[in-house]
Structures are given as structure tokens and as C-alpha cells.
Amino acid sequence: MSRLLSTVGAIAIGSLLAAPAATTAWAQETVTVGAIEILSGPSAAYGTAIKGGLELALDEINAAGGVLGGKKIALIIEDSAGNKDQAVNAARKLVGRDKVPVVIGPTLSNEMFAVGPVTNERKVVTVGTSTTAKGITEIGPFIFRTSLPESDVVPVTLKTAKDKFGVKKIAMMYANDDAFSKSGFDSMKAAAEQLGFEIATIETFGSKDSDFSAQLTKIKGLNVDAITISALVEPISGVVLQARQLGIPASVRFIGGNGANSPKLGEIAGGAADGLLVGSPWFIAKKGETNEKFVADYKKRNGKDPDQFAAQAYDTMYIVAKAIDTAGAADSDKIREALYKTDFNGVMGPFSFTQGRDPASNEGVVVLAMKNGRFEILE
Amino acid sequence: MAEWLDDFLFTYENLVHALGVHGLLALSMYCVMAVGQLSLGQAAFMGIGAYTGALLTLNLGLPFWLVLPLSALAPALVALVIGGPTLRLSGVYLAISTIALGEVLRVLYINAEWLTGGALGLSGIPRKADLWLIYLLLLIGVVAFWAVGRSKIGRAMEAMREDEAVAGVMGVNLPRYKLGALIVSSMIAGLAGCLSSHSNSFIGPNEYGFEMAVTILSFALLGGIGTPVAPVIGAIILTALPEVLRPLQDFRLVFNGLIIVIAVLFLPRGVIPFRLRRAP
Amino acid sequence: MTTLLTASKLTKQFTGLLAVNEVDVAVEAGSVHGIIGPNGAGKTTLFNLISGLLPPTSGSLTLDGRDITAAAPYERTRLGVARTFQNIRMFSDMTVIENVMTGMHTRLEYSGVAALFRLPAFRRGERAAKERATELLEFVNLAGKARSRSGDLSYGDQRRLEIARALAGDPRLLLLDEPAAGMNPTETRDLATLLRQVGQRDITLLLVEHNMGFVMDLCDRITVLNFGRKIAEGTPRQVRDDPSVIEAYLGTKVAERLAKAHGA
Amino acid sequence: MLSQQLVNGLVLGSTYALFALGFTLIFGVLRVINLTYGFYFSIGAFVALTAARSFGANIWVALPLGAIAAGLVAVVADWILLTRLRRAKAGELSSLMVTLGAVLALYSLMAVFIGTDIQRFPFGFVDNSAIEFSGIRISLVQMLIIGTTLVLVALLFVLLQRTKLGLMIRALAENEDAARLMGINVGLTVAAVSFLSGMLGGAAGVLIGLNFNAIQPFMGEHMMLRGFAVIIIGGLGDIRGALIAGVLLGVLEVLTAGYISSNAKEAVAFTILVLTLWFRPVGLFGRAQAKRA
């Protein structure tokens, strides 16, 4: 039996060994950067947008002469399918086989919690572009992120709601079964308490639920000024639609977290979502030459409008390329040092890292309001 | 160690871990199916082991040699509660209630935030599950099933699988065997869970659900349950194949599902159809 | 003589059908007791009640003075009840000798731990079991086929294997459900010889059979069932001459003849 | 507020009952826990959605279309997956496993081809307005769901008790061999039962997809877990039991979320399921003894 086992093992290992030789030969003229994104499965939309943003920036950087005096950047994007194990396997492959000095991604905070310890152990710089959960950069000294954590964005939104619309009494809702929504809610609750809101009730639901009538009926009876919601866009759309169906008036605004910041909300919920407020590190109609060019080029390259994930990825690719250049070598330690010194002005506005490897400023955050199924900047 | 070997092991460490852990899970599935029962709770039992192990390590700082057996004990208690009422009934009741078990536990992990971290799960679990330990346990498991399989217990189990009523007439204490098999299988799954949480550093509440349960079932059905090695080989094939054949990854679940259909309809003995001899 | 098995007012009701209706049977230790009756008389149901495969609706069962009405099949086996089935139910993937050894389940005393570590108790037990199984196979004339897959045996061989498997548990009471069904006269004669030898081993036999010659020849005492009720009991001679029995059997035949006449 | 919550519970419960009808019918007659049932639910909803989108079908066209399509899928699925096992008289666990594998493959295949994004019926597909009386709101779709559930249960009873097909189905449910001896075309009756349950599943998919306006391939799987709870609580194979258990479960879930905690809502179904298994495995209304091991 043990012979059988070892035979199977040998076959598996043999076929795995066959692959790695290919990538090393051209590593001399190029700097290889890895990325792990969700390109298939239920959440593929996020990864696809990120891929679009990364590749657009990459084309521009390479066309302008690359890094380190003429070396081009090669980007290897691995698919995680939103699966933690697959993400870790991808990270191990990028680090162990492709020997990349930098990994961009992975897409979800959950994946980062699994991937981070692995890359950090190998001292490979890892830059999250879309991981907004609490504690991401605390995984280790090699873990950075360019996405503003929810705790930086949400207070801006809530404060706007308070100042502009006189919101005082709120109900809070969140999906309690996924890390993204839960951690968004934690930030929201902290911000709401700090701003002195009266929290009438906290209601939860599951990400895959389709019936929210019980929670919403309860909220309806509490006469709140606004409802905060932290979840992915699909359940948010469902909640918003049912709230209006149950007769919660349009004057009771929804205030969304990062998950609500998606054009899909308008597509699905239509007019029911009108009035919803959301804070965003980036907005498609943001003024400025850099952004307008980015939006136009992205649309030309990918055939659709960019979203915040694409924008963050686009900036991140530039930030990483600059750091490689500054470091003077494709060496993880040096790139890490260089990242601390980042001073970049991209589509999201001025950018630098804190000592805790998070974005330093939330100045770029704009508050958007839904109107006729589309987001507009709240003036 | 040579650098390339180091890199190689690093690259495939997860896969090699997963092969061992999945082997144990397949063995746990084998244990139930060998007495003709169907449990879809192996993923849930694995989850209990994973959480128990992680919590004992993180909160109490117990040594791993103590954590491991405790992680096997916790799912055994749950198996006792589930198996008690359902094993008296026809087999579908166990299957359904074990599916439900996975769901109940998921809700529990999500809501017992103070303990389990809720949706955020538990992170920073130290990596204590060494490769040799995983494979040693797998080997012990296979050998133990092999040894017990060649005794009156093995004969009783096969008899139950072939014709439960007649096995009863032969004097096999059916409730005791069924419950025993469920408990042993939950313990193996718990061990696998504990080993996986101590090699992954992060666990979350949504990892031990329906899909994982079906995947574990497909291991055993592909390999067959003629001998204890067969399901392990099934697990190795189904774990390694998507890694070798990348395009298969998109269709991973479709593939696992079809494996089950094909195995039940056309390959009821699996790809390793040999049968363990049970008499000298 | 003492009574080994007593059924009193044993009743089994299925939806809309009284399959066994207040049947009293007393089986003497050491006897060969037959149960006969037309099709659908409730014979197999009675067997299933005695071996514990079905719970009775009412009534009670005692074995050697001990109430076994609620005992599970395995407990009855332990107390010495064994049976064969009308439609042979073999563990067909197992070898012949494995089938017989499975029948010894209750007689093997070693523990799981002993099996796991191959302790002396296990080795002793298995060795003895193998010897005993070989002996039983010789007894039913299957010694040469000990390692064949039992599903591949001929019909007659399977019948005899089932008897060997039942005997392996050292029963005091052996229930045989139509043991001669599907056998040719020679095979039937051999079977009768075999069963007489079994009887000499201090084993009480209770058998259901359609082959009248076989039953009359073999049994010490016969119970007749019809529509779930006991209609007669006694020695073969008494039963043969009992008018209600003749009516039960003849009645059906007459009815058949009448039906045929109508059809034509 | 309590009355509104009761209405919410009634609507939710009707969706559970509606979903469980066909599921329990299959078990009652064919003695199979057929997990592909969840897929009939998804496919019914998708066919209706496609009809509404591609040629602007209204609900009265899309609903039967979705139901019939799901019915046909059910007949084919049963034929491919279960005929062989039925002929071999394989145990109920084999059929459970085969449908389990098949349903996973079907959902995933559907997801690979049409994605897992939630899709919705076009705006204005049905009248979204709601009726309000003494503070209770109920939308037309919700009334449609409750109404359809009641009508379908009634039709099913009439079919089973008053028609020749019903007689054949009942005979098959009682005993397959006996039914064959009575001259019943078993294959045809099996197909009819599959078609019926597929239609029920498909119709449930359309209506529930419409009510929550969220359609995606795995919608059947999420419903399935509730489905298990309902058919076990109601008693396996018991149509009336499924109706009552479904409504009961919906009301309890809503009341739990409304008055205890929305965290606990998810646990309601499974708590009752486990209690049922412990104390009343024949289901709430079962009389017969549960099948013994």
C-alpha cells in the first residue's frame, strides 16, 4: 500500500515539477510582480475590475520605459476564485516558484487573512488594493494596503448625514456571516457612537437571505431618521427594495458601507435606492485631468466604466512600480523601505503610507448619493 | 536544505498538507459508509475539530499533543447527540440531520462572536501541524482500519453494508455499530480539522458547509470503500487533479458532482474495487 | 419435555390487514416443528416476529421462560435464535467461509482493542472460529468452496451455506423459511438428511415449508395457519386428518377449479 | 406591528410550503430524497426570467412556462439518474447520493455559464403596488404567493384523490410491485410524478424569485435547507404536513427575528428540525411508525 501511495505522490510531484522552468529565463530583462485576484466564481466581478486597472497601469508604465532603467514589469495574475485555499496556493506559487518580490492582492479581506501570514513569513511585500477589514496590516510588517479601511471612510459618510440631513436616530443593519460586512459594521458602530447617534436597534441578516421583512417591519416601527447598512451589494439591493415595499418612506435614508459603493445597486434596486449615501475613496466623475484620462482609457481598454476597485488597482500598480524604481532592485526588503516613502498623486488623490502601512489620509473621500439609480457627488 | 528544494516545499506545502488532511477526511467518510450509513456531517465534524483546536491553542495555550485529542473528543460528543435519535430510523434521517448540523454550526460560529470571532473567524493560529504528524496519523488510521477490518468487526460492518436486517439476525448489535462508526468517524474528521486549522493560520465559519461535505463524499465514492486505502486514494486524486489540470478549477464543483453521479451509477465499487479479505 | 419457545396471542397488523392474528404456538425443546398453510397465511410474518425483524402489534414471545417480545434481533441471536430466509439472503460479496464466520459474531468474545493490536485473545478466537467454520462447511458439504465468492454458488449450495451460517451461532432454535423451495427431489432428500443431523445436535427446528411430503416426513408436530389464524395443531397424522385443514387446502383448490371453469 | 409581522410570516411560510410541496410529493411516492429538486426551483425561475426579458412575457405566460420547463427537466433528471437505481432496487441512500452529486454539478454548471450575479425581473413585470389596511401592508405578489400555494395544494389533493392518475400514483406510493401487478404503467406514473413535482418546484421558483426579486443559480440550494426542515417537520411524504409546517416555520422565523433577535432567525428551522428528530421523527402529523432501520 505504501508503494502505491508513493507512486501516486511521485506522479503528482513530477507533474508539478515540470512547469516552473519556464518563467525564470526572462526574469533578467523583466521585473515580475504577482497578483492574486478573484477571476472566477461568484465574486469574479471584483477581481476582473482590479485586473483591468492593474493592466491599464502596467501598459502605461511599460510603454513609458518600465522600471530600473528600462526593465519591463511582467505581471502574473493568479485566480483565487474567492477560495481561501486557492489563494494561499497561488501565493505560495508566486513566492516559491515565480520568486516575485511583490504580491498585489488578494481581493477579499478573508483571503488576505490566509495569504498574509504566508507571504509575510517569506518577507514578500504584499499590497492589498481592496481589503478594507480591520487588522489587515497588523498581520505583519510586509503587509500593506492602498485601500482606505472602512474605519476611515465611514465616519466621513456618517458625519455628512448628521450635518447635512440632521440624522440623529439610526437603525443599523448588517450581514453577519461574512467578514467584509461584519468588519464594516464594526467600524460603522464605532463611528456612530463617536458621533453621538442614537442607535435604535441593530439587526442582522445572512448574505444569502432574500427575506428581510421581519427586520424591516421592526425598524419601521421605531421611526428612525436613517438606516445604516453594511453588506455586499446584492443583499443591500434586496433590503432597500423591500424597505420601500414595506412602506418605509424615502425620507428615511440608507447609509451604506463600502459594499454599497457599486453601480450595480442602481441597476438592481432602481429608484428604491434613491437617497442612499455612501462614502467613496474615488468617484468616476471626480474632476481632474489624471482621473478623466484614466476613465477614458479604462473604458477604451476594457469596454466599460471603471469602478473604485479598478481605480485603486490602477494607482496601486503605479505605487508599486515607483517603489521598485526607488528601491533600485527587485528586492522585497528594499521595496518595503521604498513603499514607506511613497508620495504619489493618482486618480484617488494624494497618497502615502502610515507607519502602520495603511493609507495616510482620507482627504480624497467623497460622499455620494443615489439619484435615479445613479451615484452623484453630494454637493 | 538545498534552496530549490526549500522553495519547492514552500510552494507545494499547502497542497501536501491538504492531501494528508483530505486523506484523513476520506477515511472518516469510509468509516461511516463501511457500515452502510451516509453522513453529510463530516465537514461539520471537521469544523468542530478545527474550532476546538484553534480555541484551545489561542485562548488556553495548551500544548498541541493535548489539543489534538481534545479536538477529536468534541465532535464525538456532537456525534453522540445527533446519532442517538437518528440512527434508530432509516438512513435518510442521518443524512438529512447531518446536513442540518453543518448549518446549525455555521450559525453558531457566526453568533458566538465573543468566542469564535463571528464572521471574521479566528486568525493567527500557530502552524503546529507538521507534515510528518499528518501523514503518521493517516498511516495509523489506515492500518487500524485494515486490522479491525480483518476481524469479526470488519465482517459485521460489511454484513451491515450488504444487508442490514440479516446482519442483525447474525447477532450484530446494529445501533451500537452505527453509533460507534459515527463517533469514530467524527473523531477522525475532528483530527483532520484540528490539523488543518494548525496549518492554515486562519479559519472562518463558512468553510465547513455543504460543498465541503459533498467533496468529502466524492473522495470516498471515487476511491470506493472496498479497502481503507481506496477512499484515501480518491481524496488524493480529487485534491491533486485540479492543481495539475488548471482548467479543471473552474469546473471543480461540476467535476466533483459528476464523480458522485458516475460512481454511484456505474462504478459502485470505486476505482479501487478490491475487497479486504476478512478471514484467514 | 420442556417448551423452548412460546408465542401467545401474537398479532401483527399491517394497514388494513391482520397478517398474524392471535396465534399461540408452543415449540418443544428438541423437536422439529413445522408451520404450514396456504399462501398468505402469515407464515413468514410469524417468522419475522419470532426473529425480531418485525415488532408485534400485540401478544408476547418467550424463549425458555424469558420474555423476548421487545428484544432486538441481535439479542435474540445471542439467546440462541437463528434463521434462514425464504429468498436466500447471502452476503454475496463475501467468501463462503467469511459468511459462516459472520454467523459466529456473537460467539467471538475478543474486543476491538484485541483485534486492533492482534492480541492473543484475537488470534485464539479467530483460529477457533476458522476451525469451527471449516467443520460446519464440511458438515454441509461445502468444504471445497470455502474461498469462493458466495454469490457465485449454485442455488442449492447457497441454501446449505445459509444453514451453515445459521448454525455458526450455536443456536438452540433454528428457524428455516422454506428450506426446500426450488430444490429437486434428490436435493430435498439430502436436505432432510442434513436437517435430521442438525436435530441430533440438540437444536430445535421450526420450519415453514410447502412441500407436504417433506414436512410430514420430518416434523414431530405441525401448526397450520390460514388467514393469519391458527386453525389446527398436532402430530402430522392428526393434522392430515383434520377437516378444517383439508377445507383450507381443498377450499382454495376448489375455488381455483371454479375460477377456471368460469374462464372457459 | 404584530399583525404586520404575522403577515410577513405568513408570506414567508407560504414560500417555504410552496417549495416543499413537490419535494415531499417525490418522497411520498417514489421514496427518494431527490436533491435535484432545488435545481428545478432555480431553472423554473430562470426560464421565466428569460421569457420576460426576451419576449416580454407577462407573469401569466412566464409562470406556466417556467413550471413546464422545470417539469420537463425533472422528468429527464429522474430518468437519467434514478431509473437504473430503481430497477436494481438500490437503497434510498444511493439515490440520495446520486441526486446530491447531480445537483451540485447542475448548479455549478449553471453558474459557470450564466454567472452567479443576482438577476431580477424587468421593472414593471408585475404590479409592485401594495394594499394597506389598518396599518398592514401586503403586496400583490405576496397575495399571489399565498393564493397560489393554497390553490396548488387544493389541486394536488383533487388530483391525488379524485382522478385516475391520482389513483395510480397512490397505488405506486403504497407498493411498486403491487402496482405493477395491478397493471399500472409504473414508468409512466413515475414520469408523471416527476413532472408534477418539477412543475411545483418551478412554479415555486418563479413566484419566490419574483417576491424577493433575486434570482441566481444557487437560489435552490439556499431554499433546500429550509425544505429539509419543512418536510421532516411535516412528516416525510405528507403534503398537508408540509403546508402546515412551512407556514409554521415562516411565522416562527419572522417572530423570532422581530421580537427576539435577528441573529436567532437562522437557527429556528434547525432547532425545530432537531427537536422533531429527537421527539417525533414521524413529523408533526405522522401517524404511521417511522421506517425502521
mmCIF file of C-alpha atoms in Angstrom, chain C residues 4-254:
data_model
loop_
_atom_site.group_PDB
_atom_site.id
_atom_site.type_symbol
_atom_site.label_atom_id
_atom_site.label_comp_id
_atom_site.label_asym_id
_atom_site.label_seq_id
_atom_site.Cartn_x
_atom_site.Cartn_y
_atom_site.Cartn_z
ATOM 1 C CA LEU C 4 -38.418 -23.765 24.328
ATOM 2 C CA LEU C 5 -40.428 -21.098 22.522
ATOM 3 C CA THR C 6 -43.882 -19.883 23.410
ATOM 4 C CA ALA C 7 -45.881 -17.409 21.368
ATOM 5 C CA SER C 8 -49.099 -16.294 22.970
ATOM 6 C CA LYS C 9 -51.804 -14.288 21.266
ATOM 7 C CA LEU C 10 -49.154 -12.998 18.871
ATOM 8 C CA THR C 11 -50.664 -10.447 16.482
ATOM 9 C CA LYS C 12 -49.298 -8.359 13.650
ATOM 10 C CA GLN C 13 -51.440 -5.822 11.903
ATOM 11 C CA PHE C 14 -50.425 -4.081 8.710
ATOM 12 C CA THR C 15 -52.531 -1.273 7.287
ATOM 13 C CA GLY C 16 -55.863 -2.952 6.732
ATOM 14 C CA LEU C 17 -54.558 -6.495 7.089
ATOM 15 C CA LEU C 18 -54.250 -8.820 10.054
ATOM 16 C CA ALA C 19 -51.253 -10.839 8.902
ATOM 17 C CA VAL C 20 -50.927 -12.777 12.140
ATOM 18 C CA ASN C 21 -53.980 -12.937 14.371
ATOM 19 C CA GLU C 22 -53.700 -14.032 17.991
ATOM 20 C CA VAL C 23 -51.565 -17.053 17.258
ATOM 21 C CA ASP C 24 -50.467 -19.356 20.086
ATOM 22 C CA VAL C 25 -47.574 -21.691 19.381
ATOM 23 C CA ALA C 26 -45.501 -23.769 21.770
ATOM 24 C CA VAL C 27 -42.313 -25.320 20.400
ATOM 25 C CA GLU C 28 -40.960 -28.245 22.429
ATOM 26 C CA ALA C 29 -37.217 -28.295 23.038
ATOM 27 C CA GLY C 30 -35.512 -30.818 20.792
ATOM 28 C CA SER C 31 -38.460 -31.222 18.455
ATOM 29 C CA VAL C 32 -38.873 -30.481 14.780
ATOM 30 C CA HIS C 33 -41.889 -28.232 14.481
ATOM 31 C CA GLY C 34 -43.470 -27.384 11.160
ATOM 32 C CA ILE C 35 -45.684 -24.483 10.185
ATOM 33 C CA ILE C 36 -47.838 -24.915 7.125
ATOM 34 C CA GLY C 37 -50.642 -23.059 5.481
ATOM 35 C CA PRO C 38 -51.746 -21.735 2.126
ATOM 36 C CA ASN C 39 -50.067 -18.712 0.544
ATOM 37 C CA GLY C 40 -50.619 -15.535 2.501
ATOM 38 C CA ALA C 41 -51.425 -17.423 5.695
ATOM 39 C CA GLY C 42 -48.903 -15.346 7.638
ATOM 40 C CA LYS C 43 -46.109 -17.888 7.996
ATOM 41 C CA THR C 44 -43.224 -15.627 7.012
ATOM 42 C CA THR C 45 -44.663 -12.790 9.078
ATOM 43 C CA LEU C 46 -44.721 -15.135 12.051
ATOM 44 C CA PHE C 47 -41.050 -15.931 11.433
ATOM 45 C CA ASN C 48 -40.220 -12.248 11.214
ATOM 46 C CA LEU C 49 -41.952 -11.717 14.543
ATOM 47 C CA ILE C 50 -40.054 -14.561 16.164
ATOM 48 C CA SER C 51 -36.671 -13.445 14.845
ATOM 49 C CA GLY C 52 -37.380 -9.840 15.759
ATOM 50 C CA LEU C 53 -37.360 -8.288 12.296
ATOM 51 C CA LEU C 54 -40.888 -7.018 12.921
ATOM 52 C CA PRO C 55 -42.318 -5.797 16.208
ATOM 53 C CA PRO C 56 -45.652 -7.427 17.069
ATOM 54 C CA THR C 57 -48.792 -5.330 17.359
ATOM 55 C CA SER C 58 -49.722 -7.276 20.461
ATOM 56 C CA GLY C 59 -49.073 -10.596 22.168
ATOM 57 C CA SER C 60 -45.903 -11.950 23.658
ATOM 58 C CA LEU C 61 -42.983 -14.256 22.986
ATOM 59 C CA THR C 62 -40.931 -16.169 25.483
ATOM 60 C CA LEU C 63 -37.796 -18.165 24.910
ATOM 61 C CA ASP C 64 -37.003 -20.675 27.598
ATOM 62 C CA GLY C 65 -39.248 -18.806 30.001
ATOM 63 C CA ARG C 66 -37.681 -15.462 29.229
ATOM 64 C CA ASP C 67 -39.746 -12.668 27.679
ATOM 65 C CA ILE C 68 -38.211 -11.657 24.348
ATOM 66 C CA THR C 69 -41.185 -9.749 22.895
ATOM 67 C CA ALA C 70 -39.287 -6.471 22.774
ATOM 68 C CA ALA C 71 -35.779 -7.833 22.228
ATOM 69 C CA ALA C 72 -33.832 -6.679 19.160
ATOM 70 C CA PRO C 73 -32.807 -9.306 16.583
ATOM 71 C CA TYR C 74 -29.212 -9.360 17.795
ATOM 72 C CA GLU C 75 -30.319 -10.006 21.361
ATOM 73 C CA ARG C 76 -32.422 -12.984 20.247
ATOM 74 C CA THR C 77 -29.454 -14.320 18.328
ATOM 75 C CA ARG C 78 -27.373 -14.090 21.458
ATOM 76 C CA LEU C 79 -30.064 -16.035 23.296
ATOM 77 C CA GLY C 80 -29.922 -18.744 20.674
ATOM 78 C CA VAL C 81 -32.375 -17.958 17.865
ATOM 79 C CA ALA C 82 -31.068 -18.315 14.308
ATOM 80 C CA ARG C 83 -32.843 -18.310 10.976
ATOM 81 C CA THR C 84 -32.615 -18.680 7.225
ATOM 82 C CA PHE C 85 -34.641 -16.779 4.660
ATOM 83 C CA GLN C 86 -37.176 -17.796 2.077
ATOM 84 C CA ASN C 87 -35.376 -15.825 -0.626
ATOM 85 C CA ILE C 88 -31.778 -16.597 0.282
ATOM 86 C CA ARG C 89 -30.097 -13.561 1.762
ATOM 87 C CA MET C 90 -26.384 -14.139 1.481
ATOM 88 C CA PHE C 91 -23.607 -11.590 1.974
ATOM 89 C CA SER C 92 -22.833 -12.302 -1.613
ATOM 90 C CA ASP C 93 -19.554 -10.352 -1.877
ATOM 91 C CA MET C 94 -18.047 -12.303 0.992
ATOM 92 C CA THR C 95 -16.399 -15.666 0.573
ATOM 93 C CA VAL C 96 -18.183 -18.764 1.775
ATOM 94 C CA ILE C 97 -16.097 -19.090 4.918
ATOM 95 C CA GLU C 98 -16.469 -15.394 5.717
ATOM 96 C CA ASN C 99 -20.219 -15.804 5.603
ATOM 97 C CA VAL C 100 -20.044 -18.596 8.121
ATOM 98 C CA MET C 101 -17.655 -16.654 10.337
ATOM 99 C CA THR C 102 -20.029 -13.680 10.248
ATOM 100 C CA GLY C 103 -22.646 -16.033 11.659
ATOM 101 C CA MET C 104 -20.335 -16.589 14.632
ATOM 102 C CA HIS C 105 -20.411 -12.937 15.544
ATOM 103 C CA THR C 106 -21.990 -13.419 18.942
ATOM 104 C CA ARG C 107 -19.746 -16.319 19.826
ATOM 105 C CA LEU C 108 -16.480 -14.435 19.339
ATOM 106 C CA GLU C 109 -15.624 -12.774 22.603
ATOM 107 C CA TYR C 110 -12.464 -10.792 21.841
ATOM 108 C CA SER C 111 -12.588 -6.992 21.983
ATOM 109 C CA GLY C 112 -11.952 -4.367 19.337
ATOM 110 C CA VAL C 113 -8.696 -3.495 21.037
ATOM 111 C CA ALA C 114 -7.584 -7.114 20.785
ATOM 112 C CA ALA C 115 -8.367 -7.059 17.088
ATOM 113 C CA LEU C 116 -6.552 -3.774 16.577
ATOM 114 C CA PHE C 117 -3.356 -4.940 18.232
ATOM 115 C CA ARG C 118 -3.632 -8.575 17.214
ATOM 116 C CA LEU C 119 -3.564 -9.672 20.843
ATOM 117 C CA PRO C 120 -3.505 -13.386 21.734
ATOM 118 C CA ALA C 121 -7.232 -13.338 22.530
ATOM 119 C CA PHE C 122 -7.894 -12.247 18.959
ATOM 120 C CA ARG C 123 -5.585 -14.837 17.443
ATOM 121 C CA ARG C 124 -7.092 -17.614 19.542
ATOM 122 C CA GLY C 125 -10.627 -16.528 18.725
ATOM 123 C CA GLU C 126 -10.069 -16.281 15.001
ATOM 124 C CA ARG C 127 -8.214 -19.585 14.859
ATOM 125 C CA ALA C 128 -11.017 -21.367 16.685
ATOM 126 C CA ALA C 129 -13.578 -19.629 14.501
ATOM 127 C CA LYS C 130 -11.839 -20.755 11.364
ATOM 128 C CA GLU C 131 -11.676 -24.348 12.560
ATOM 129 C CA ARG C 132 -15.310 -24.343 13.536
ATOM 130 C CA ALA C 133 -16.313 -22.741 10.241
ATOM 131 C CA THR C 134 -14.383 -25.347 8.296
ATOM 132 C CA GLU C 135 -16.106 -28.042 10.303
ATOM 133 C CA LEU C 136 -19.532 -26.585 9.553
ATOM 134 C CA LEU C 137 -18.703 -26.340 5.865
ATOM 135 C CA GLU C 138 -17.712 -29.962 5.875
ATOM 136 C CA PHE C 139 -20.976 -30.745 7.604
ATOM 137 C CA VAL C 140 -22.995 -29.075 4.826
ATOM 138 C CA ASN C 141 -20.651 -30.431 2.207
ATOM 139 C CA LEU C 142 -19.139 -27.121 1.085
ATOM 140 C CA ALA C 143 -15.591 -27.527 2.389
ATOM 141 C CA GLY C 144 -14.123 -27.385 -1.089
ATOM 142 C CA LYS C 145 -15.647 -23.992 -1.782
ATOM 143 C CA ALA C 146 -14.589 -22.140 1.361
ATOM 144 C CA ARG C 147 -12.847 -19.405 -0.578
ATOM 145 C CA SER C 148 -15.336 -18.941 -3.385
ATOM 146 C CA ARG C 149 -17.403 -15.771 -3.573
ATOM 147 C CA SER C 150 -20.671 -16.874 -2.046
ATOM 148 C CA GLY C 151 -22.751 -15.003 -4.601
ATOM 149 C CA ASP C 152 -21.286 -17.297 -7.255
ATOM 150 C CA LEU C 153 -22.508 -20.511 -5.627
ATOM 151 C CA SER C 154 -25.320 -22.570 -7.103
ATOM 152 C CA TYR C 155 -28.776 -22.269 -5.623
ATOM 153 C CA GLY C 156 -28.595 -25.483 -3.632
ATOM 154 C CA ASP C 157 -25.136 -24.613 -2.324
ATOM 155 C CA GLN C 158 -26.407 -21.227 -1.188
ATOM 156 C CA ARG C 159 -29.266 -22.888 0.685
ATOM 157 C CA ARG C 160 -26.828 -25.126 2.505
ATOM 158 C CA LEU C 161 -24.436 -22.268 3.147
ATOM 159 C CA GLU C 162 -27.259 -20.321 4.730
ATOM 160 C CA ILE C 163 -27.907 -23.229 7.061
ATOM 161 C CA ALA C 164 -24.206 -23.431 7.950
ATOM 162 C CA ARG C 165 -24.180 -19.695 8.622
ATOM 163 C CA ALA C 166 -27.208 -20.019 10.878
ATOM 164 C CA LEU C 167 -25.661 -22.943 12.724
ATOM 165 C CA ALA C 168 -22.459 -20.972 13.268
ATOM 166 C CA GLY C 169 -24.069 -19.001 16.068
ATOM 167 C CA ASP C 170 -24.671 -22.225 18.057
ATOM 168 C CA PRO C 171 -28.423 -21.691 18.139
ATOM 169 C CA ARG C 172 -30.889 -23.581 20.292
ATOM 170 C CA LEU C 173 -33.705 -22.736 17.960
ATOM 171 C CA LEU C 174 -33.246 -22.672 14.192
ATOM 172 C CA LEU C 175 -35.950 -21.114 12.039
ATOM 173 C CA LEU C 176 -35.967 -22.376 8.465
ATOM 174 C CA ASP C 177 -38.118 -20.455 5.987
ATOM 175 C CA GLU C 178 -38.966 -22.814 3.119
ATOM 176 C CA PRO C 179 -35.593 -24.564 3.067
ATOM 177 C CA ALA C 180 -36.645 -26.939 0.292
ATOM 178 C CA ALA C 181 -38.058 -24.294 -2.031
ATOM 179 C CA GLY C 182 -36.726 -24.672 -5.557
ATOM 180 C CA MET C 183 -34.951 -27.954 -4.874
ATOM 181 C CA ASN C 184 -35.268 -31.122 -6.925
ATOM 182 C CA PRO C 185 -36.285 -34.388 -5.188
ATOM 183 C CA THR C 186 -32.691 -35.542 -4.705
ATOM 184 C CA GLU C 187 -31.637 -32.273 -3.178
ATOM 185 C CA THR C 188 -34.725 -32.293 -0.981
ATOM 186 C CA ARG C 189 -33.879 -35.768 0.263
ATOM 187 C CA ASP C 190 -30.316 -34.702 1.056
ATOM 188 C CA LEU C 191 -31.663 -31.665 2.867
ATOM 189 C CA ALA C 192 -33.942 -33.802 5.006
ATOM 190 C CA THR C 193 -30.964 -35.962 5.958
ATOM 191 C CA LEU C 194 -28.954 -32.861 6.792
ATOM 192 C CA LEU C 195 -31.715 -31.425 8.931
ATOM 193 C CA ARG C 196 -32.115 -34.690 10.831
ATOM 194 C CA GLN C 197 -28.405 -34.496 11.635
ATOM 195 C CA VAL C 198 -28.916 -30.936 12.799
ATOM 196 C CA GLY C 199 -31.699 -32.111 15.040
ATOM 197 C CA GLN C 200 -29.357 -34.627 16.593
ATOM 198 C CA ARG C 201 -27.089 -31.715 17.597
ATOM 199 C CA ASP C 202 -29.590 -30.726 20.252
ATOM 200 C CA ILE C 203 -31.048 -27.959 18.112
ATOM 201 C CA THR C 204 -34.768 -27.341 17.960
ATOM 202 C CA LEU C 205 -36.058 -26.767 14.435
ATOM 203 C CA LEU C 206 -39.006 -24.622 13.444
ATOM 204 C CA LEU C 207 -39.700 -24.688 9.758
ATOM 205 C CA VAL C 208 -42.091 -23.262 7.229
ATOM 206 C CA GLU C 209 -42.480 -25.434 4.173
ATOM 207 C CA HIS C 210 -44.808 -26.017 1.262
ATOM 208 C CA ASN C 211 -43.516 -29.434 0.347
ATOM 209 C CA MET C 212 -46.003 -31.587 2.281
ATOM 210 C CA GLY C 213 -44.077 -34.820 1.965
ATOM 211 C CA PHE C 214 -41.015 -33.126 3.345
ATOM 212 C CA VAL C 215 -42.907 -31.660 6.291
ATOM 213 C CA MET C 216 -44.854 -34.774 7.164
ATOM 214 C CA ASP C 217 -41.703 -36.833 6.969
ATOM 215 C CA LEU C 218 -39.566 -34.560 9.107
ATOM 216 C CA CYS C 219 -41.763 -32.922 11.707
ATOM 217 C CA ASP C 220 -42.789 -34.101 15.151
ATOM 218 C CA ARG C 221 -45.500 -31.526 15.398
ATOM 219 C CA ILE C 222 -47.237 -29.215 12.945
ATOM 220 C CA THR C 223 -49.116 -25.930 13.283
ATOM 221 C CA VAL C 224 -51.468 -24.907 10.489
ATOM 222 C CA LEU C 225 -52.168 -21.252 9.746
ATOM 223 C CA ASN C 226 -54.806 -19.774 7.496
ATOM 224 C CA PHE C 227 -55.540 -16.061 7.028
ATOM 225 C CA GLY C 228 -53.292 -15.288 9.963
ATOM 226 C CA ARG C 229 -55.094 -17.604 12.359
ATOM 227 C CA LYS C 230 -54.053 -20.922 13.785
ATOM 228 C CA ILE C 231 -56.587 -23.459 12.562
ATOM 229 C CA ALA C 232 -55.019 -26.701 13.683
ATOM 230 C CA GLU C 233 -52.098 -28.204 15.538
ATOM 231 C CA GLY C 234 -50.881 -31.701 16.265
ATOM 232 C CA THR C 235 -48.810 -34.576 15.001
ATOM 233 C CA PRO C 236 -48.513 -34.945 11.242
ATOM 234 C CA ARG C 237 -51.154 -37.651 11.283
ATOM 235 C CA GLN C 238 -53.602 -35.573 13.343
ATOM 236 C CA VAL C 239 -53.139 -32.593 11.106
ATOM 237 C CA ARG C 240 -53.530 -34.592 7.927
ATOM 238 C CA ASP C 241 -56.880 -35.846 9.105
ATOM 239 C CA ASP C 242 -58.166 -32.566 10.473
ATOM 240 C CA PRO C 243 -61.220 -31.484 8.469
ATOM 241 C CA SER C 244 -60.544 -27.768 8.828
ATOM 242 C CA VAL C 245 -57.098 -28.261 7.322
ATOM 243 C CA ILE C 246 -58.499 -30.204 4.425
ATOM 244 C CA GLU C 247 -61.011 -27.468 3.911
ATOM 245 C CA ALA C 248 -58.371 -24.755 3.998
ATOM 246 C CA TYR C 249 -56.264 -26.510 1.389
ATOM 247 C CA LEU C 250 -59.083 -28.032 -0.600
ATOM 248 C CA GLY C 251 -61.089 -24.849 -0.437
ATOM 249 C CA THR C 252 -58.517 -22.987 -2.401
ATOM 250 C CA LYS C 253 -58.235 -25.749 -4.959
ATOM 251 C CA VAL C 254 -61.945 -25.928 -5.431
#
